[in-house]
PDB file of C-alpha atoms in Angstrom:
ATOM      1  CA  MET A   1     -24.333  20.256 -22.616  1.00 42.00           C
ATOM      2  CA  ALA A   2     -21.225  18.741 -24.249  1.00 42.00           C
ATOM      3  CA  GLY A   3     -20.607  14.990 -24.060  1.00 44.00           C
ATOM      4  CA  ALA A   4     -17.570  13.297 -22.555  1.00 43.00           C
ATOM      5  CA  GLY A   5     -15.943  13.006 -25.979  1.00 44.00           C
ATOM      6  CA  SER A   6     -16.168  16.691 -26.897  1.00 44.00           C
ATOM      7  CA  ALA A   7     -13.139  18.973 -26.994  1.00 44.00           C
ATOM      8  CA  ALA A   8     -12.209  20.672 -23.757  1.00 43.00           C
ATOM      9  CA  VAL A   9     -12.584  24.416 -23.513  1.00 43.00           C
ATOM     10  CA  SER A  10     -10.321  26.718 -21.542  1.00 44.00           C
ATOM     11  CA  GLY A  11     -11.661  29.363 -19.165  1.00 45.00           C
ATOM     12  CA  ALA A  12     -11.582  31.865 -22.045  1.00 44.00           C
ATOM     13  CA  GLY A  13     -13.875  29.655 -24.163  1.00 44.00           C
ATOM     14  CA  THR A  14     -11.201  28.515 -26.622  1.00 43.00           C
ATOM     15  CA  PRO A  15     -10.691  24.819 -27.331  1.00 44.00           C
ATOM     16  CA  VAL A  16      -7.682  23.179 -25.649  1.00 46.00           C
ATOM     17  CA  ALA A  17      -5.686  21.478 -28.391  1.00 48.00           C
ATOM     18  CA  GLY A  18      -5.527  17.683 -28.228  1.00 52.00           C
ATOM     19  CA  SER A  19      -7.284  17.186 -24.889  1.00 62.00           C
ATOM     20  CA  THR A  20     -10.784  15.983 -24.222  1.00 78.00           C
ATOM     21  CA  GLY A  21     -12.749  16.840 -21.135  1.00 79.00           C
ATOM     22  CA  ARG A  22     -12.516  13.206 -20.159  1.00 78.00           C
ATOM     23  CA  ASP A  23      -8.701  13.211 -20.436  1.00 78.00           C
ATOM     24  CA  LEU A  24      -8.461  16.419 -18.451  1.00 82.00           C
ATOM     25  CA  PHE A  25     -10.728  14.995 -15.782  1.00 82.00           C
ATOM     26  CA  ALA A  26      -8.621  11.806 -15.599  1.00 78.00           C
ATOM     27  CA  GLU A  27      -5.414  13.858 -15.351  1.00 81.00           C
ATOM     28  CA  GLY A  28      -6.887  16.074 -12.655  1.00 83.00           C
ATOM     29  CA  LEU A  29      -8.201  13.127 -10.682  1.00 81.00           C
ATOM     30  CA  LEU A  30      -4.857  11.376 -10.935  1.00 80.00           C
ATOM     31  CA  GLU A  31      -2.981  14.451  -9.726  1.00 84.00           C
ATOM     32  CA  PHE A  32      -5.517  14.900  -6.927  1.00 85.00           C
ATOM     33  CA  LEU A  33      -5.178  11.301  -5.710  1.00 82.00           C
ATOM     34  CA  ARG A  34      -1.418  10.876  -6.173  1.00 84.00           C
ATOM     35  CA  PRO A  35      -0.396  12.517  -2.836  1.00 87.00           C
ATOM     36  CA  ALA A  36      -2.946  10.437  -0.917  1.00 84.00           C
ATOM     37  CA  VAL A  37      -1.744   7.222  -2.555  1.00 83.00           C
ATOM     38  CA  GLN A  38       1.885   8.077  -1.835  1.00 85.00           C
ATOM     39  CA  GLN A  39       1.073   8.960   1.770  1.00 88.00           C
ATOM     40  CA  LEU A  40      -0.888   5.714   2.196  1.00 84.00           C
ATOM     41  CA  ASP A  41       2.018   3.760   0.740  1.00 83.00           C
ATOM     42  CA  SER A  42       4.486   5.365   3.141  1.00 87.00           C
ATOM     43  CA  HIS A  43       2.194   4.690   6.120  1.00 89.00           C
ATOM     44  CA  VAL A  44       1.761   1.054   5.100  1.00 85.00           C
ATOM     45  CA  HIS A  45       5.531   0.739   4.822  1.00 86.00           C
ATOM     46  CA  ALA A  46       5.979   2.240   8.309  1.00 90.00           C
ATOM     47  CA  VAL A  47       3.370  -0.119   9.781  1.00 88.00           C
ATOM     48  CA  ARG A  48       5.055  -3.111   8.167  1.00 86.00           C
ATOM     49  CA  GLU A  49       8.409  -2.076   9.666  1.00 90.00           C
ATOM     50  CA  SER A  50       6.881  -1.645  13.119  1.00 90.00           C
ATOM     51  CA  GLN A  51       5.188  -5.031  12.852  1.00 88.00           C
ATOM     52  CA  VAL A  52       8.476  -6.699  11.996  1.00 88.00           C
ATOM     53  CA  GLU A  53       9.989  -5.039  15.065  1.00 91.00           C
ATOM     54  CA  LEU A  54       7.005  -6.124  17.186  1.00 89.00           C
ATOM     55  CA  ARG A  55       7.318  -9.693  15.925  1.00 88.00           C
ATOM     56  CA  GLU A  56      11.004  -9.719  16.892  1.00 90.00           C
ATOM     57  CA  GLN A  57      10.181  -8.355  20.354  1.00 91.00           C
ATOM     58  CA  ILE A  58       7.500 -11.021  20.836  1.00 87.00           C
ATOM     59  CA  ASP A  59       9.976 -13.721  19.837  1.00 87.00           C
ATOM     60  CA  ASN A  60      12.557 -12.341  22.280  1.00 90.00           C
ATOM     61  CA  LEU A  61      10.010 -12.138  25.081  1.00 87.00           C
ATOM     62  CA  ALA A  62       8.773 -15.675  24.451  1.00 84.00           C
ATOM     63  CA  ALA A  63      12.345 -16.983  24.499  1.00 87.00           C
ATOM     64  CA  GLU A  64      13.058 -15.055  27.693  1.00 87.00           C
ATOM     65  CA  LEU A  65       9.924 -16.458  29.359  1.00 81.00           C
ATOM     66  CA  CYS A  66      10.941 -19.974  28.383  1.00 80.00           C
ATOM     67  CA  ARG A  67      14.430 -19.385  29.790  1.00 84.00           C
ATOM     68  CA  ILE A  68      13.000 -17.978  33.052  1.00 80.00           C
ATOM     69  CA  ASN A  69      10.629 -20.918  33.299  1.00 76.00           C
ATOM     70  CA  GLU A  70      13.523 -23.374  32.925  1.00 78.00           C
ATOM     71  CA  ASP A  71      15.750 -21.519  35.434  1.00 79.00           C
ATOM     72  CA  GLN A  72      13.128 -21.176  38.185  1.00 75.00           C
ATOM     73  CA  LYS A  73      13.444 -23.334  41.238  1.00 67.00           C
ATOM     74  CA  VAL A  74       9.735 -22.905  41.878  1.00 66.00           C
ATOM     75  CA  ALA A  75       7.674 -24.228  39.055  1.00 65.00           C
ATOM     76  CA  LEU A  76       5.782 -21.348  37.489  1.00 68.00           C
ATOM     77  CA  ASP A  77       3.354 -22.172  34.775  1.00 76.00           C
ATOM     78  CA  LEU A  78       4.309 -19.642  32.085  1.00 75.00           C
ATOM     79  CA  ASP A  79       3.091 -21.811  29.210  1.00 79.00           C
ATOM     80  CA  PRO A  80      -0.261 -19.994  28.885  1.00 85.00           C
ATOM     81  CA  TYR A  81       1.576 -16.680  28.572  1.00 83.00           C
ATOM     82  CA  VAL A  82       3.996 -18.068  26.027  1.00 82.00           C
ATOM     83  CA  LYS A  83       1.033 -19.412  24.042  1.00 87.00           C
ATOM     84  CA  LYS A  84      -0.643 -16.002  24.180  1.00 89.00           C
ATOM     85  CA  LEU A  85       2.542 -14.365  22.931  1.00 87.00           C
ATOM     86  CA  LEU A  86       2.873 -16.871  20.097  1.00 86.00           C
ATOM     87  CA  ASN A  87      -0.778 -16.319  19.179  1.00 90.00           C
ATOM     88  CA  ALA A  88      -0.187 -12.554  19.130  1.00 89.00           C
ATOM     89  CA  ARG A  89       2.872 -13.115  16.952  1.00 87.00           C
ATOM     90  CA  ARG A  90       0.807 -15.210  14.550  1.00 90.00           C
ATOM     91  CA  ARG A  91      -1.772 -12.425  14.274  1.00 91.00           C
ATOM     92  CA  VAL A  92       0.957  -9.825  13.665  1.00 89.00           C
ATOM     93  CA  VAL A  93       2.381 -11.985  10.873  1.00 89.00           C
ATOM     94  CA  LEU A  94      -1.102 -12.393   9.372  1.00 91.00           C
ATOM     95  CA  VAL A  95      -1.768  -8.646   9.410  1.00 90.00           C
ATOM     96  CA  ASN A  96       1.691  -8.026   7.966  1.00 88.00           C
ATOM     97  CA  ASN A  97       0.947 -10.396   5.084  1.00 90.00           C
ATOM     98  CA  ILE A  98      -2.363  -8.635   4.414  1.00 91.00           C
ATOM     99  CA  LEU A  99      -0.621  -5.251   4.432  1.00 88.00           C
ATOM    100  CA  GLN A 100       2.106  -6.553   2.161  1.00 89.00           C
ATOM    101  CA  ASN A 101      -0.477  -7.794  -0.362  1.00 91.00           C
ATOM    102  CA  ALA A 102      -2.372  -4.505  -0.208  1.00 88.00           C
ATOM    103  CA  GLN A 103       0.838  -2.542  -0.689  1.00 87.00           C
ATOM    104  CA  GLU A 104       1.766  -4.680  -3.692  1.00 89.00           C
ATOM    105  CA  ARG A 105      -1.675  -4.092  -5.255  1.00 89.00           C
ATOM    106  CA  LEU A 106      -1.291  -0.375  -4.586  1.00 85.00           C
ATOM    107  CA  ARG A 107       2.150  -0.391  -6.214  1.00 86.00           C
ATOM    108  CA  ARG A 108       0.805  -2.191  -9.302  1.00 89.00           C
ATOM    109  CA  LEU A 109      -2.144   0.207  -9.524  1.00 86.00           C
ATOM    110  CA  ASN A 110       0.156   3.208  -9.236  1.00 85.00           C
ATOM    111  CA  HIS A 111       2.400   1.735 -11.946  1.00 87.00           C
ATOM    112  CA  SER A 112      -0.591   1.108 -14.244  1.00 87.00           C
ATOM    113  CA  VAL A 113      -1.872   4.650 -13.769  1.00 85.00           C
ATOM    114  CA  ALA A 114       1.558   6.122 -14.478  1.00 84.00           C
ATOM    115  CA  LYS A 115       1.903   3.938 -17.567  1.00 88.00           C
ATOM    116  CA  GLU A 116      -1.538   4.959 -18.874  1.00 85.00           C
ATOM    117  CA  THR A 117      -0.789   8.611 -18.191  1.00 84.00           C
ATOM    118  CA  ALA A 118       2.503   8.372 -20.098  1.00 85.00           C
ATOM    119  CA  ARG A 119       0.743   6.603 -22.977  1.00 86.00           C
ATOM    120  CA  ARG A 120      -1.914   9.326 -23.190  1.00 83.00           C
ATOM    121  CA  ARG A 121       0.664  12.102 -23.032  1.00 83.00           C
ATOM    122  CA  ALA A 122       2.660  10.439 -25.800  1.00 85.00           C
ATOM    123  CA  MET A 123      -0.497  10.166 -27.928  1.00 83.00           C
ATOM    124  CA  LEU A 124      -1.330  13.815 -27.342  1.00 81.00           C
ATOM    125  CA  ASP A 125       2.222  14.948 -28.070  1.00 82.00           C
ATOM    126  CA  SER A 126       2.462  12.911 -31.273  1.00 83.00           C
ATOM    127  CA  GLY A 127      -0.940  13.999 -32.545  1.00 75.00           C
ATOM    128  CA  VAL A 128      -2.150  10.397 -32.926  1.00 67.00           C
ATOM    129  CA  TYR A 129      -5.658   9.963 -31.602  1.00 62.00           C
ATOM    130  CA  PRO A 130      -7.562   6.752 -30.988  1.00 60.00           C
ATOM    131  CA  PRO A 131     -10.581   6.078 -33.217  1.00 60.00           C
ATOM    132  CA  GLY A 132     -13.673   7.926 -32.076  1.00 57.00           C
ATOM    133  CA  SER A 133     -11.829  10.773 -30.398  1.00 56.00           C
ATOM    134  CA  PRO A 134     -12.252  14.299 -31.749  1.00 55.00           C
ATOM    135  CA  SER A 135      -9.489  15.697 -33.907  1.00 51.00           C
ATOM    136  CA  LYS A 136      -7.675  18.960 -33.244  1.00 48.00           C
TER     137      LYS A 136
END
Protein backbone atom coordinates (compact mmCIF):
# COMPACT_ATOMS: atom_id res chain seq x y z
CA MET A 1 0.00 0.00 0.00
CA ALA A 2 1.39 3.44 -0.92
CA GLY A 3 2.13 5.99 1.81
CA ALA A 4 0.62 9.45 2.10
CA GLY A 5 3.64 11.00 0.37
CA SER A 6 3.53 8.81 -2.74
CA ALA A 7 2.45 10.12 -6.14
CA ALA A 8 -1.24 9.97 -6.90
CA VAL A 9 -2.43 7.62 -9.60
CA SER A 10 -5.34 8.27 -11.93
CA GLY A 11 -8.06 5.70 -12.57
CA ALA A 12 -6.04 4.42 -15.54
CA GLY A 13 -3.02 3.70 -13.31
CA THR A 14 -0.87 6.58 -14.58
CA PRO A 15 0.72 9.01 -12.14
CA VAL A 16 -0.97 12.42 -11.82
CA ALA A 17 1.72 15.03 -12.39
CA GLY A 18 2.58 17.22 -9.40
CA SER A 19 -0.12 16.00 -7.01
CA THR A 20 0.22 13.71 -4.05
CA GLY A 21 -2.57 11.58 -2.71
CA ARG A 22 -2.54 13.74 0.38
CA ASP A 23 -2.97 16.94 -1.67
CA LEU A 24 -5.77 15.40 -3.68
CA PHE A 25 -7.49 14.25 -0.52
CA ALA A 26 -7.17 17.75 1.00
CA GLU A 27 -8.55 19.33 -2.19
CA GLY A 28 -11.44 16.88 -2.31
CA LEU A 29 -12.25 17.37 1.35
CA LEU A 30 -12.14 21.13 0.95
CA GLU A 31 -14.47 21.03 -2.05
CA PHE A 32 -16.77 18.64 -0.19
CA LEU A 33 -17.00 20.87 2.90
CA ARG A 34 -17.13 24.26 1.16
CA PRO A 35 -20.92 24.22 0.44
CA ALA A 36 -21.69 23.19 4.02
CA VAL A 37 -19.48 25.95 5.42
CA GLN A 38 -21.06 28.54 3.13
CA GLN A 39 -24.56 27.36 4.03
CA LEU A 40 -23.71 27.47 7.75
CA ASP A 41 -22.33 30.98 7.34
CA SER A 42 -25.49 32.17 5.59
CA HIS A 43 -27.70 30.59 8.28
CA VAL A 44 -25.66 32.21 11.05
CA HIS A 45 -26.00 35.55 9.29
CA ALA A 46 -29.78 35.09 9.01
CA VAL A 47 -30.05 34.17 12.70
CA ARG A 48 -28.01 37.22 13.69
CA GLU A 49 -30.32 39.47 11.65
CA SER A 50 -33.42 37.93 13.22
CA GLN A 51 -31.93 38.35 16.69
CA VAL A 52 -31.27 42.02 16.05
CA GLU A 53 -34.90 42.38 14.97
CA LEU A 54 -36.06 40.45 18.05
CA ARG A 55 -33.95 42.65 20.32
CA GLU A 56 -35.52 45.76 18.77
CA GLN A 57 -39.02 44.31 19.25
CA ILE A 58 -38.25 43.50 22.89
CA ASP A 59 -37.02 47.05 23.44
CA ASN A 60 -40.18 48.46 21.83
CA LEU A 61 -42.41 46.20 23.90
CA ALA A 62 -40.62 47.08 27.13
CA ALA A 63 -40.96 50.79 26.36
CA GLU A 64 -44.63 50.33 25.52
CA LEU A 65 -45.25 48.44 28.78
CA CYS A 66 -43.55 51.21 30.73
CA ARG A 67 -45.68 53.82 28.95
CA ILE A 68 -48.88 51.84 29.63
CA ASN A 69 -47.88 51.44 33.26
CA GLU A 70 -47.38 55.20 33.61
CA ASP A 71 -50.66 56.06 31.82
CA GLN A 72 -52.88 53.65 33.79
CA LYS A 73 -55.23 55.07 36.35
CA VAL A 74 -55.27 51.72 38.12
CA ALA A 75 -51.87 50.72 39.29
CA LEU A 76 -50.84 47.58 37.45
CA ASP A 77 -47.60 46.00 38.45
CA LEU A 78 -45.93 45.44 35.07
CA ASP A 79 -42.40 45.60 36.47
CA PRO A 80 -41.98 41.80 36.63
CA TYR A 81 -42.93 41.55 32.96
CA VAL A 82 -40.59 44.35 31.99
CA LYS A 83 -37.80 42.60 33.92
CA LYS A 84 -38.56 39.34 32.11
CA LEU A 85 -38.41 41.14 28.77
CA LEU A 86 -35.11 42.79 29.66
CA ASN A 87 -33.73 39.42 30.78
CA ALA A 88 -34.82 37.88 27.47
CA ARG A 89 -33.17 40.76 25.64
CA ARG A 90 -29.95 40.18 27.57
CA ARG A 91 -29.98 36.50 26.58
CA VAL A 92 -30.62 37.39 22.92
CA VAL A 93 -27.65 39.77 22.99
CA LEU A 94 -25.49 37.07 24.60
CA VAL A 95 -26.43 34.48 21.98
CA ASN A 96 -25.86 37.06 19.24
CA ASN A 97 -22.36 37.73 20.56
CA ILE A 98 -21.60 34.00 20.63
CA LEU A 99 -22.87 33.63 17.06
CA GLN A 100 -20.86 36.63 15.95
CA ASN A 101 -17.67 35.15 17.43
CA ALA A 102 -18.37 31.77 15.83
CA GLN A 103 -19.04 33.41 12.48
CA GLU A 104 -15.79 35.36 12.71
CA ARG A 105 -13.84 32.16 13.49
CA LEU A 106 -15.57 30.46 10.56
CA ARG A 107 -14.65 33.37 8.28
CA ARG A 108 -11.00 33.23 9.38
CA LEU A 109 -10.91 29.45 8.91
CA ASN A 110 -12.42 29.76 5.44
CA HIS A 111 -9.87 32.45 4.58
CA SER A 112 -6.98 30.29 5.85
CA VAL A 113 -8.17 27.29 3.84
CA ALA A 114 -8.52 29.38 0.69
CA LYS A 115 -5.07 30.87 1.23
CA GLU A 116 -3.49 27.43 1.75
CA THR A 117 -5.27 26.08 -1.31
CA ALA A 118 -4.01 28.98 -3.43
CA ARG A 119 -0.48 28.47 -2.07
CA ARG A 120 -0.54 24.77 -2.95
CA ARG A 121 -1.92 25.43 -6.42
CA ALA A 122 0.78 28.02 -7.03
CA MET A 123 3.44 25.52 -5.90
CA LEU A 124 2.04 22.84 -8.18
CA ASP A 125 1.77 25.22 -11.13
CA SER A 126 5.31 26.54 -10.69
CA GLY A 127 6.83 23.10 -10.24
CA VAL A 128 8.40 24.03 -6.89
CA TYR A 129 7.91 21.31 -4.31
CA PRO A 130 8.55 21.45 -0.59
CA PRO A 131 11.39 19.29 0.75
CA GLY A 132 10.37 15.69 1.24
CA SER A 133 7.67 15.68 -1.41
CA PRO A 134 8.06 13.42 -4.44
CA SER A 135 9.21 15.00 -7.67
CA LYS A 136 7.36 14.75 -10.97
